[in-house]
């Protein structure tokens, strides 16, 4: 009996240590990781899509200004075939009043993604049947062999080797604030060119159409309240035209679309509010959050019952402090200036 | 090093095991097993099929067919031994393999001290891989309540090649002694040779010649057993035979020289010199063992004589052979730990010593070992699955 108890204690300590080490060595946190950190059924909005989502919408700022909580089920280069599975995953943990789906990557060829794009999603999702199904689909599309596939299902095989890449942030404070990032890159400015939206249509690739219809059907069947978004950025003409085709399809299903490239009353400044070709910097994101956040508040009944959630308040405070550390500027001044302009 | 695609797994092991079984029955050492299932159990005892050790029916039958009860201590000790084996293979051997494969695979780029380091590293790779796999096998057997013979006894502490082979792949050596060397010594041919030589060159020299001929056949057999190619025959056969014969012939000469020069052979320094000499001689022979063919082996040996000691000290060159600095550091620390543990094990089973420590210290050591293997082990997508080098024979 004594040995049995000792063995159990040994295994429990091992389990605790293993989980701690796993959390350090695991794939760097991304906004989707923070989605899972929110208590069950506390989010009002879940915003889905590629990197443009988390680079443009400051969730703790939206909570501060408008009082609703937004979760970001967003990962870099998130692909269309994964979207229904991500929605399925969200619905296990949250009952948001609104789902926002960013269309930026939803009109590409469905096979245009790499291993990292898969891992950013599936290595965040806890081990469950939905994750297995999602992996099965994505690995089939990428024609990954069975031998290689095992490394996607059991990713510690890969991540244990990250001990060489560990940094202070792996152990201490993160550079994410409820899914929104603040770092050396997105405080910078990288002037971009103006883009004029084309109104023409182009047929979707067969596979893209299949997965997009699947997504719309899923939303409809599950009676999800969805808003689709086309972010402001320069597009290749073909992608622009295919997005127009998707907008037509979305309207047939009775959903709304907001295209930030064609708004009369709002536009991001391409000279000062971009960090690279497609992503807003922290100033652009602040302006975008003020406008889009207000739009959402005015059009949807989103207000959260918990208006003084300390975890959201403290993240906003931490964001402001670090904004000052990075830029030597007071965020409230930046915010107030935008608030008077918009 | 990967096994030939169409070789039978473990054929070299169970072939010799069945030979020893049949010979032992013939000699009356054991009785034949008439129960086919029991016989099948003996022949197919799974842990030993890839890397040994060689078992004898007479020594293992009681453990195999006897009753077994759950033994907590055996379970813990077995798991610790498996863990130690995984440490040797995944943390040390696999890292050494990266360096060795890079240097031996790019002879035009890596020469001189790269080759010397690779030569030393390959010997350590072979040892940690082979003895690590034996640790896993012994650990599994310990859990199952089956006692297997030890296959290694700190070979790198040997002062001569003869002693080295008494400590390295012990069960193969014992098998060859009992089923090749002794029968050969007693054979009519060798006895006739002895008699013929005795008349011409005297009793003492004739005895030596008969001994050397038997030894030559035995070492040839070892080379053939390892694969049969010239590299194996030379590396693990003929060269080892030459070393041992030279040790035997020059032993007296060396004694006289030491006496004349008043060299104290009982000092630590002299013993260390002997240990290093033995290690380097074995490592040199292992160039042939590792090389793809004879031409490759000769190129490697030529590369040793390129003078570039700065690659060891310039802070960057040594890390250019696909083993970056962080991995190199892990490797060196792990080798120091291995050396330390082997040093302690000279005075008894390390696990027994560990068991006598208080529980906090004991568990810290175990957790450290477990997480060293989990974190620093070379496994997963970026590495080839750990292969037992001796699994190919």
XYZ file of C-alpha atoms in Angstrom:
735
model
C 0.000 0.000 0.000
C 2.853 2.343 0.914
C 4.512 1.684 -2.434
C 1.218 2.207 -4.249
C 0.723 5.636 -2.627
C 4.322 6.593 -3.355
C 3.868 5.620 -7.011
C 0.683 7.682 -7.292
C 2.379 10.719 -5.696
C 5.377 10.294 -7.994
C 3.110 10.198 -11.048
C 1.081 13.221 -9.920
C 4.241 15.304 -9.434
C 5.494 14.079 -12.790
C 2.197 15.109 -14.407
C 2.341 18.601 -12.887
C 5.959 19.093 -13.926
C 5.253 17.741 -17.400
C 2.304 20.089 -17.931
C 4.397 23.046 -16.768
C 7.289 22.159 -19.064
C 4.896 21.444 -21.909
C 3.329 24.885 -21.518
C 6.769 26.499 -21.797
C 8.017 24.413 -24.692
C 4.747 24.400 -26.615
C 4.147 26.512 -29.698
C 4.364 30.246 -28.875
C 1.008 31.527 -27.724
C -1.204 33.081 -30.371
C -4.598 34.826 -30.042
C -6.427 31.537 -30.341
C -4.597 30.333 -27.173
C -6.100 33.278 -25.279
C -9.564 32.368 -26.515
C -9.260 29.158 -24.476
C -8.209 31.077 -21.372
C -11.561 32.848 -21.078
C -14.097 31.321 -18.666
C -16.928 29.406 -20.267
C -19.765 31.446 -21.791
C -18.298 34.856 -20.976
C -17.470 36.162 -24.443
C -19.918 38.382 -26.343
C -18.159 38.301 -29.685
C -15.757 35.859 -31.292
C -13.719 37.153 -34.187
C -12.407 34.500 -36.591
C -9.805 34.756 -39.314
C -6.172 35.258 -40.239
C -3.522 37.580 -38.747
C -5.358 40.664 -39.944
C -7.953 39.993 -37.223
C -5.638 40.142 -34.236
C -3.507 42.929 -35.694
C -6.518 45.193 -36.201
C -8.829 44.663 -33.227
C -7.640 45.567 -29.730
C -9.968 43.479 -27.573
C -9.148 45.009 -24.185
C -9.610 48.493 -25.653
C -13.026 47.485 -27.063
C -14.013 46.226 -23.594
C -12.818 49.461 -22.015
C -14.695 51.634 -24.508
C -17.826 49.618 -25.224
C -18.112 47.051 -22.458
C -18.220 43.791 -24.411
C -15.710 40.988 -24.468
C -14.277 39.789 -27.749
C -12.385 36.524 -28.159
C -10.040 36.109 -31.097
C -10.160 32.696 -32.731
C -7.505 33.986 -35.033
C -4.230 32.509 -36.262
C -1.707 33.543 -38.906
C -2.790 32.548 -42.437
C -5.877 30.780 -41.127
C -7.401 28.822 -43.993
C -10.984 28.425 -45.177
C -11.243 24.600 -44.808
C -10.576 24.988 -41.066
C -13.297 27.533 -40.378
C -16.265 25.252 -39.699
C -14.127 23.230 -37.282
C -13.044 26.415 -35.517
C -16.693 27.450 -35.206
C -17.474 24.016 -33.806
C -14.654 24.447 -31.302
C -15.849 27.907 -30.256
C -19.369 26.630 -29.649
C -18.060 24.063 -27.169
C -16.795 26.824 -24.869
C -18.706 29.990 -25.655
C -22.149 31.189 -26.725
C -21.261 34.530 -28.298
C -23.969 36.894 -29.413
C -22.030 37.555 -32.585
C -19.495 35.723 -34.730
C -17.331 37.871 -36.984
C -15.604 36.116 -39.859
C -12.771 37.865 -41.665
C -12.843 36.995 -45.382
C -9.272 38.009 -46.232
C -7.982 34.445 -46.664
C -11.293 32.844 -47.564
C -11.151 33.318 -51.323
C -7.682 31.838 -51.920
C -7.018 28.398 -53.326
C -7.709 26.037 -50.449
C -4.324 24.304 -50.597
C -2.250 27.441 -50.086
C -1.062 26.843 -46.568
C 2.009 25.349 -44.909
C 2.794 23.246 -41.834
C 3.073 26.264 -39.524
C -0.383 27.471 -40.573
C -1.856 24.103 -39.574
C 0.034 23.946 -36.298
C -0.987 27.436 -35.230
C -4.560 26.129 -35.135
C -4.390 22.462 -34.269
C -1.633 22.682 -31.661
C -3.767 25.153 -29.746
C -6.958 23.110 -29.834
C -7.129 20.583 -26.971
C -6.982 16.922 -27.951
C -10.530 16.038 -29.009
C -12.491 14.487 -31.881
C -12.987 17.865 -33.574
C -9.225 18.405 -33.612
C -8.696 14.938 -35.085
C -11.297 15.636 -37.797
C -9.759 19.019 -38.599
C -6.270 17.536 -38.832
C -7.553 14.747 -41.020
C -9.019 17.280 -43.445
C -6.013 19.608 -43.551
C -3.482 16.777 -43.867
C -5.529 15.258 -46.681
C -5.550 18.576 -48.527
C -1.766 18.890 -48.037
C -1.295 15.189 -48.896
C 0.809 14.583 -45.796
C 1.963 10.969 -45.451
C 0.733 8.822 -42.557
C 4.250 8.670 -41.109
C 4.492 12.463 -40.971
C 0.887 12.866 -39.847
C 1.641 11.313 -36.467
C 3.763 14.357 -35.627
C 0.727 16.589 -36.077
C -1.470 14.509 -33.802
C 1.186 14.252 -31.088
C 3.085 17.507 -31.365
C 5.298 17.209 -28.281
C 7.546 15.126 -30.543
C 8.355 18.382 -32.282
C 8.172 20.976 -29.533
C 10.441 19.299 -26.985
C 13.290 20.479 -29.178
C 12.362 24.138 -28.649
C 14.543 24.339 -25.524
C 17.155 26.028 -27.704
C 14.788 28.848 -28.658
C 13.350 29.740 -25.260
C 13.254 33.403 -24.318
C 12.298 35.334 -21.217
C 8.734 35.769 -22.523
C 8.282 31.993 -22.485
C 8.566 32.148 -18.699
C 7.303 35.599 -17.806
C 4.960 38.278 -19.095
C 3.601 37.842 -22.603
C 3.391 40.428 -25.361
C -0.272 39.598 -25.946
C -3.198 41.423 -24.345
C -6.359 39.318 -24.540
C -5.172 38.170 -27.945
C -4.046 41.566 -29.229
C -0.261 41.903 -29.704
C 2.036 44.768 -28.815
C 5.647 44.372 -29.816
C 8.620 45.975 -31.532
C 7.072 45.363 -34.945
C 3.536 46.705 -34.663
C 4.585 49.998 -33.086
C 6.422 50.787 -36.353
C 5.175 52.549 -39.491
C 5.504 51.218 -43.008
C 3.713 53.397 -45.569
C 1.580 51.450 -48.071
C -0.172 52.268 -51.327
C -3.820 53.189 -51.710
C -6.043 50.468 -53.128
C -9.131 51.057 -55.205
C -11.739 48.330 -54.834
C -12.895 46.582 -58.042
C -16.560 45.702 -58.269
C -16.253 42.839 -60.787
C -16.863 39.160 -59.997
C -14.767 36.035 -60.618
C -15.740 32.385 -60.265
C -14.375 30.750 -57.113
C -12.059 27.740 -57.482
C -14.115 24.560 -57.118
C -12.632 23.545 -53.763
C -12.899 27.077 -52.357
C -16.541 27.203 -53.364
C -17.176 23.825 -51.741
C -15.679 24.867 -48.405
C -17.285 28.312 -48.494
C -20.738 26.852 -49.081
C -20.034 24.406 -46.262
C -19.251 27.349 -43.979
C -22.389 29.256 -44.927
C -24.523 26.129 -44.545
C -22.988 25.489 -41.133
C -23.786 29.028 -39.967
C -27.308 28.774 -41.285
C -28.039 25.313 -39.879
C -26.782 26.308 -36.451
C -28.574 29.676 -36.556
C -25.390 31.603 -35.853
C -25.457 35.373 -35.842
C -22.589 36.137 -38.214
C -21.049 39.268 -39.637
C -18.528 38.919 -42.459
C -15.713 41.432 -42.836
C -13.364 42.372 -45.678
C -10.396 44.252 -44.181
C -8.806 47.290 -45.773
C -5.572 46.411 -47.580
C -4.231 46.146 -51.140
C -5.550 43.046 -52.959
C -4.556 41.202 -56.095
C -7.340 41.840 -58.640
C -8.287 38.152 -58.807
C -8.690 37.885 -55.033
C -10.702 41.132 -54.995
C -13.076 39.765 -57.633
C -13.476 36.414 -55.865
C -14.256 38.225 -52.612
C -17.060 40.036 -54.477
C -18.389 36.635 -55.525
C -18.326 35.502 -51.903
C -20.150 38.648 -50.840
C -22.926 37.772 -53.312
C -23.145 34.266 -51.852
C -23.199 35.617 -48.285
C -26.067 37.953 -49.119
C -28.043 35.033 -50.552
C -27.803 33.427 -47.111
C -29.066 36.621 -45.522
C -25.880 37.626 -43.695
C -24.306 41.079 -43.563
C -20.883 42.023 -44.885
C -18.860 45.091 -43.996
C -16.165 45.963 -46.540
C -13.605 48.327 -45.049
C -12.289 49.158 -48.521
C -15.511 50.855 -49.582
C -16.726 52.724 -46.489
C -17.501 56.405 -46.904
C -17.037 57.433 -43.284
C -13.926 55.440 -42.312
C -10.568 54.592 -43.748
C -7.189 53.675 -42.285
C -4.350 55.993 -43.244
C -2.026 54.024 -45.524
C 0.835 56.414 -44.849
C 0.929 56.173 -41.064
C -1.265 53.357 -39.813
C 0.252 50.205 -41.351
C 3.133 48.130 -40.062
C 3.514 46.187 -43.316
C 1.681 45.494 -46.551
C -1.479 44.110 -44.963
C -1.391 44.699 -41.206
C -2.366 47.779 -39.221
C 0.119 49.071 -36.651
C -0.936 49.859 -33.099
C -2.194 53.316 -34.137
C -4.215 51.919 -37.045
C -5.572 49.184 -34.787
C -6.602 51.741 -32.170
C -8.479 53.784 -34.779
C -9.985 50.651 -36.323
C -11.111 49.348 -32.918
C -12.773 52.655 -32.050
C -14.744 52.667 -35.297
C -15.511 48.976 -35.676
C -16.122 48.517 -31.951
C -18.647 51.319 -31.981
C -20.256 49.910 -35.146
C -20.709 46.555 -33.430
C -22.133 48.155 -30.291
C -24.610 50.172 -32.311
C -25.757 47.302 -34.541
C -25.719 44.362 -32.146
C -26.819 43.955 -28.557
C -23.433 43.092 -27.115
C -23.027 44.695 -23.721
C -21.506 42.350 -21.154
C -23.082 41.859 -17.743
C -19.675 42.021 -16.093
C -18.491 45.567 -16.717
C -15.657 45.497 -14.204
C -13.933 42.250 -14.993
C -10.522 42.631 -13.374
C -8.758 40.332 -15.832
C -9.850 42.534 -18.769
C -9.226 45.796 -16.920
C -5.734 44.721 -15.844
C -4.815 43.598 -19.348
C -5.831 46.989 -20.706
C -3.756 48.648 -17.998
C -0.778 46.432 -18.835
C -1.227 47.251 -22.517
C -1.149 50.982 -21.809
C 1.945 50.656 -19.614
C 3.790 48.711 -22.249
C 2.649 51.099 -24.954
C 4.417 53.818 -22.976
C 7.516 51.620 -22.564
C 7.703 50.981 -26.294
C 6.725 54.392 -27.692
C 7.396 56.799 -24.794
C 3.893 58.139 -25.455
C 0.774 58.202 -23.328
C -1.814 55.895 -24.858
C -4.721 57.930 -23.444
C -3.540 60.938 -25.447
C -3.375 58.858 -28.643
C -6.793 57.405 -27.888
C -8.411 60.755 -27.105
C -7.112 62.230 -30.315
C -8.635 59.397 -32.357
C -11.878 59.584 -30.390
C -12.287 63.233 -31.325
C -11.548 62.483 -35.002
C -13.854 59.514 -35.512
C 23.699 3.149 -40.073
C 20.601 1.254 -41.096
C 20.122 -2.483 -41.470
C 20.021 -3.914 -44.988
C 16.380 -3.804 -46.127
C 15.944 -7.539 -46.598
C 17.821 -8.882 -43.578
C 15.964 -10.882 -40.949
C 15.694 -9.067 -37.641
C 18.058 -10.545 -35.092
C 19.245 -13.415 -37.284
C 22.798 -13.103 -35.946
C 21.527 -13.416 -32.417
C 19.136 -16.291 -32.597
C 21.450 -18.232 -34.956
C 24.197 -18.252 -32.329
C 21.719 -18.883 -29.511
C 20.333 -21.985 -31.239
C 23.880 -23.195 -31.947
C 24.784 -22.885 -28.277
C 21.544 -24.676 -27.336
C 22.291 -27.615 -29.653
C 25.949 -27.826 -28.635
C 25.040 -27.689 -24.929
C 22.607 -30.582 -25.446
C 25.340 -32.504 -27.292
C 27.774 -31.788 -24.487
C 25.189 -32.825 -21.896
C 25.142 -29.414 -20.244
C 21.376 -29.173 -20.675
C 18.461 -31.346 -21.625
C 16.361 -30.646 -24.724
C 13.118 -28.796 -24.168
C 10.353 -31.042 -25.450
C 7.475 -28.649 -24.970
C 7.300 -26.724 -28.256
C 5.689 -23.668 -26.649
C 8.390 -23.448 -23.999
C 11.016 -23.873 -26.675
C 9.377 -21.151 -28.760
C 9.373 -18.869 -25.724
C 13.115 -19.415 -25.305
C 13.846 -18.796 -28.978
C 11.606 -15.781 -29.350
C 12.238 -13.948 -26.081
C 11.604 -10.582 -27.706
C 13.864 -8.044 -25.901
C 17.107 -9.699 -26.986
C 16.304 -10.205 -30.652
C 17.779 -6.936 -31.874
C 20.889 -6.375 -29.792
C 21.476 -9.342 -27.524
C 22.853 -10.174 -25.027
C 23.460 -13.815 -25.958
C 21.580 -16.067 -23.615
C 22.222 -19.705 -22.722
C 19.289 -22.037 -22.275
C 20.697 -23.522 -19.107
C 21.055 -20.114 -17.456
C 17.701 -18.646 -18.414
C 15.269 -21.580 -18.353
C 14.367 -21.293 -14.678
C 13.500 -17.610 -15.018
C 11.597 -18.164 -18.260
C 9.460 -21.064 -17.103
C 9.257 -20.336 -13.387
C 6.414 -18.538 -11.633
C 6.599 -14.773 -11.364
C 5.125 -12.467 -8.774
C 4.775 -8.716 -9.011
C 7.894 -7.166 -7.554
C 7.761 -3.424 -6.905
C 11.507 -3.096 -6.440
C 12.195 -4.945 -9.704
C 9.695 -2.710 -11.481
C 11.348 0.470 -10.184
C 14.871 -0.763 -10.879
C 13.862 -1.953 -14.337
C 12.294 1.399 -15.198
C 15.370 3.268 -13.961
C 17.577 1.096 -16.127
C 15.326 1.692 -19.162
C 15.467 5.418 -18.465
C 19.250 5.308 -18.242
C 19.359 3.459 -21.566
C 17.118 6.086 -23.163
C 19.395 8.816 -21.780
C 22.425 7.166 -23.365
C 20.731 6.673 -26.729
C 18.508 9.728 -27.152
C 20.540 12.387 -25.374
C 24.108 11.247 -26.116
C 24.306 8.758 -28.960
C 21.911 10.530 -31.310
C 23.825 13.812 -30.892
C 27.158 12.097 -31.499
C 25.663 10.520 -34.603
C 24.823 13.934 -36.076
C 28.463 15.049 -35.774
C 29.965 11.747 -36.938
C 27.646 11.431 -39.944
C 28.393 14.995 -41.006
C 32.179 14.628 -40.754
C 32.372 11.158 -42.301
C 29.875 12.162 -44.976
C 31.804 15.234 -46.114
C 35.464 14.273 -46.112
C 36.490 17.178 -48.314
C 35.064 19.720 -45.873
C 35.920 18.187 -42.533
C 39.500 17.085 -41.972
C 42.261 17.007 -39.356
C 40.909 17.535 -35.864
C 37.339 17.229 -37.112
C 38.218 13.672 -38.125
C 39.961 12.957 -34.824
C 36.951 14.224 -32.865
C 34.608 12.224 -35.130
C 36.758 9.119 -34.595
C 36.473 9.508 -30.808
C 32.792 10.445 -31.043
C 31.970 7.357 -33.101
C 33.414 5.080 -30.419
C 31.330 6.896 -27.813
C 28.295 6.758 -30.123
C 28.718 3.032 -30.585
C 29.110 2.491 -26.857
C 26.212 4.680 -25.744
C 23.921 3.288 -28.415
C 24.819 -0.353 -27.845
C 25.072 -0.255 -24.062
C 21.971 1.969 -23.939
C 19.963 -0.569 -25.899
C 21.293 -3.293 -23.600
C 20.187 -1.200 -20.596
C 16.665 -1.053 -22.047
C 16.679 -4.802 -22.686
C 17.990 -5.523 -19.185
C 15.426 -3.168 -17.693
C 12.523 -4.816 -19.499
C 13.799 -8.234 -18.456
C 14.208 -7.107 -14.858
C 10.564 -5.999 -14.797
C 9.548 -9.368 -16.248
C 11.616 -11.153 -13.604
C 14.171 -12.530 -16.033
C 17.835 -12.142 -15.224
C 20.041 -11.680 -18.256
C 23.839 -11.704 -18.321
C 25.526 -8.289 -18.365
C 27.053 -7.352 -21.703
C 29.276 -4.444 -20.627
C 31.525 -3.800 -17.690
C 32.953 -0.291 -18.035
C 35.040 -1.068 -21.150
C 36.610 2.387 -21.364
C 38.356 1.834 -18.059
C 40.392 -0.983 -19.681
C 44.162 -0.688 -19.729
C 44.696 -3.126 -22.589
C 42.738 -4.284 -25.636
C 42.638 -7.788 -24.144
C 40.982 -6.393 -21.038
C 38.739 -4.220 -23.206
C 37.273 -7.258 -24.928
C 36.604 -8.876 -21.579
C 34.449 -5.856 -20.758
C 32.843 -5.126 -24.178
C 30.070 -7.318 -25.647
C 30.865 -9.805 -22.905
C 28.305 -12.416 -23.947
C 29.609 -12.535 -27.523
C 33.124 -12.998 -26.186
C 31.956 -15.776 -23.885
C 30.068 -17.471 -26.712
C 33.123 -17.359 -28.980
C 35.360 -18.641 -26.212
C 33.079 -21.607 -25.463
C 31.918 -22.516 -28.953
C 34.787 -21.447 -31.246
C 38.046 -20.828 -29.410
C 38.165 -23.755 -26.965
C 36.900 -26.357 -29.476
C 39.410 -25.033 -31.960
C 42.254 -25.245 -29.451
C 41.348 -28.845 -28.809
C 40.833 -29.710 -32.482
C 43.083 -32.198 -34.241
C 44.326 -29.591 -36.725
C 45.547 -27.196 -34.041
C 47.007 -30.022 -31.979
C 48.837 -31.264 -35.064
C 50.116 -27.769 -35.786
C 51.322 -27.532 -32.193
C 53.151 -30.848 -32.446
C 54.764 -29.914 -35.785
C 55.908 -26.534 -34.478
C 57.119 -27.956 -31.178
C 59.659 -30.123 -32.963
C 60.986 -27.206 -35.003
C 60.832 -24.119 -32.750
C 60.291 -25.418 -29.261
C 57.355 -25.913 -26.915
C 56.816 -22.321 -25.835
C 56.822 -20.818 -29.335
C 54.679 -23.661 -30.684
C 52.113 -23.015 -27.981
C 52.012 -19.367 -28.971
C 51.569 -20.177 -32.661
C 48.725 -22.598 -31.938
C 47.130 -19.971 -29.715
C 47.479 -17.217 -32.317
C 46.022 -19.373 -35.088
C 42.964 -20.144 -32.933
C 42.669 -16.500 -32.009
C 42.957 -15.464 -35.639
C 40.079 -17.764 -36.596
C 38.018 -16.430 -33.706
C 38.604 -12.760 -34.609
C 37.918 -13.534 -38.256
C 34.642 -15.031 -37.094
C 33.806 -11.853 -35.148
C 34.478 -9.742 -38.234
C 32.303 -11.969 -40.380
C 29.558 -12.002 -37.735
C 29.468 -8.211 -37.769
C 28.665 -8.114 -41.461
C 31.291 -9.893 -43.503
C 32.494 -6.879 -45.466
C 36.210 -6.032 -45.435
C 35.596 -3.022 -43.189
C 33.975 -5.158 -40.493
C 36.533 -7.946 -40.856
C 39.379 -5.478 -40.416
C 37.770 -3.119 -37.891
C 36.200 -5.572 -35.484
C 38.305 -8.610 -36.396
C 41.820 -8.495 -37.763
C 42.943 -5.217 -36.189
C 41.737 -6.347 -32.768
C 43.655 -9.609 -33.277
C 46.790 -7.669 -34.229
C 46.452 -5.414 -31.156
C 46.118 -8.407 -28.828
C 49.027 -10.303 -30.406
C 51.215 -7.200 -30.220
C 50.232 -6.669 -26.596
C 51.239 -10.256 -25.899
C 54.511 -10.065 -27.829
C 55.558 -6.589 -26.731
C 54.370 -6.876 -23.138
C 57.689 -8.170 -21.879
C 59.621 -5.604 -23.951
C 57.516 -2.773 -22.535
C 58.146 -4.062 -19.015
C 61.903 -4.013 -19.606
C 61.798 -0.505 -21.110
C 59.753 0.779 -18.181
C 62.180 -0.809 -15.764
C 65.197 0.709 -17.530
C 63.617 4.161 -17.699
C 62.436 3.761 -14.101
C 58.808 4.435 -15.041
C 56.475 3.688 -12.158
C 53.613 1.730 -13.717
C 51.534 1.835 -10.544
C 50.869 5.575 -10.714
C 47.534 7.082 -11.730
C 49.253 8.906 -14.593
C 50.582 5.689 -16.120
C 47.226 3.936 -15.742
C 45.494 6.914 -17.356
C 47.942 6.709 -20.253
C 47.098 3.017 -20.657
C 43.370 3.717 -20.602
C 43.682 6.509 -23.185
C 45.958 4.373 -25.375
C 43.448 1.521 -25.332
C 40.594 3.883 -26.118
C 42.443 5.442 -29.054
C 43.528 2.087 -30.471
C 39.959 0.833 -30.355
C 38.694 4.113 -31.826
C 41.144 3.832 -34.702
C 39.894 0.335 -35.501
C 36.342 1.610 -35.402
C 37.113 3.870 -38.374
C 36.896 0.719 -40.488
C 33.790 -0.409 -38.638
C 32.023 2.880 -39.426
C 33.336 3.491 -42.956
C 31.175 2.742 -45.978
C 33.986 0.765 -47.643
C 37.756 0.395 -47.615
C 38.379 3.447 -49.801
C 36.247 5.544 -47.464
C 38.181 4.208 -44.462
C 41.535 5.059 -46.069
C 40.313 8.582 -46.884
C 39.252 9.051 -43.261
C 42.674 7.916 -42.038
C 44.396 10.289 -44.504
C 42.231 13.130 -43.193
C 43.508 12.576 -39.664
C 46.907 13.882 -40.727
C 45.688 17.332 -41.768
C 46.971 19.879 -39.219
C 44.202 22.276 -38.124
C 44.052 22.328 -34.298
C 42.512 25.833 -34.351
C 39.130 24.327 -35.262
C 38.922 23.178 -31.644
C 39.514 26.630 -30.222
C 38.212 29.283 -32.637
C 34.753 29.084 -31.096
C 32.819 28.435 -34.297
C 34.353 25.738 -36.501
C 33.517 22.828 -34.229
C 29.837 23.785 -34.324
C 29.709 23.799 -38.113
C 29.229 20.023 -38.349
C 25.459 20.242 -37.860
C 25.800 20.035 -34.081
C 25.237 23.563 -32.872
C 26.743 24.994 -29.695
C 23.683 24.365 -27.498
C 23.632 20.701 -28.527
C 27.373 20.460 -28.055
C 27.024 21.770 -24.510
C 24.257 19.257 -23.742
C 26.450 16.526 -25.170
C 29.512 17.418 -23.111
C 27.496 17.742 -19.877
C 25.771 14.412 -20.596
C 29.113 12.696 -21.240
C 30.423 14.057 -17.933
C 27.314 12.694 -16.172
C 27.803 9.336 -17.906
C 31.455 9.234 -16.881
C 30.543 10.167 -13.293
C 27.880 7.484 -13.040
C 30.240 4.868 -14.506
C 32.891 5.914 -12.026
C 30.423 5.435 -9.152
C 29.256 2.110 -10.595
C 32.766 0.681 -10.215
C 31.959 0.365 -6.516
C 28.545 -1.228 -6.921
C 25.109 -0.832 -8.478
C 24.269 2.872 -8.716
C 20.559 2.112 -8.301
C 21.229 0.437 -4.973
C 23.215 3.476 -3.855
C 20.397 5.756 -5.018
C 17.805 3.672 -3.171
C 19.671 4.346 0.083
C 19.320 8.132 -0.329
C 16.402 10.027 1.174
C 13.266 10.251 -0.941
C 13.586 13.951 -1.859
C 17.079 13.581 -3.280
C 16.126 10.318 -4.986
C 13.079 11.779 -6.689
C 14.929 14.937 -7.760
C 17.498 12.745 -9.489
C 14.782 10.660 -11.171
C 12.747 13.660 -12.323
C 15.927 15.312 -13.603
C 16.746 12.202 -15.611
C 13.193 11.805 -16.947
C 12.936 15.423 -18.058
C 16.450 15.422 -19.475
C 15.369 12.590 -21.765
C 12.013 14.220 -22.573
C 13.430 17.673 -23.301
C 16.937 17.038 -24.573
C 16.349 13.669 -26.224
C 16.829 13.655 -29.997
C 13.528 12.179 -31.129
C 10.511 13.267 -33.102
C 9.982 14.935 -36.435
C 13.462 16.391 -36.860
C 15.301 13.164 -36.164
C 15.451 9.695 -37.566
C 13.921 7.184 -35.179
C 16.598 5.939 -32.820
C 18.024 2.790 -34.350
C 20.022 0.275 -32.410
C 23.376 0.089 -34.187
C 23.772 -3.521 -33.184
C 20.282 -4.277 -34.495
C 21.762 -4.585 -37.976
C 23.952 -7.580 -37.178
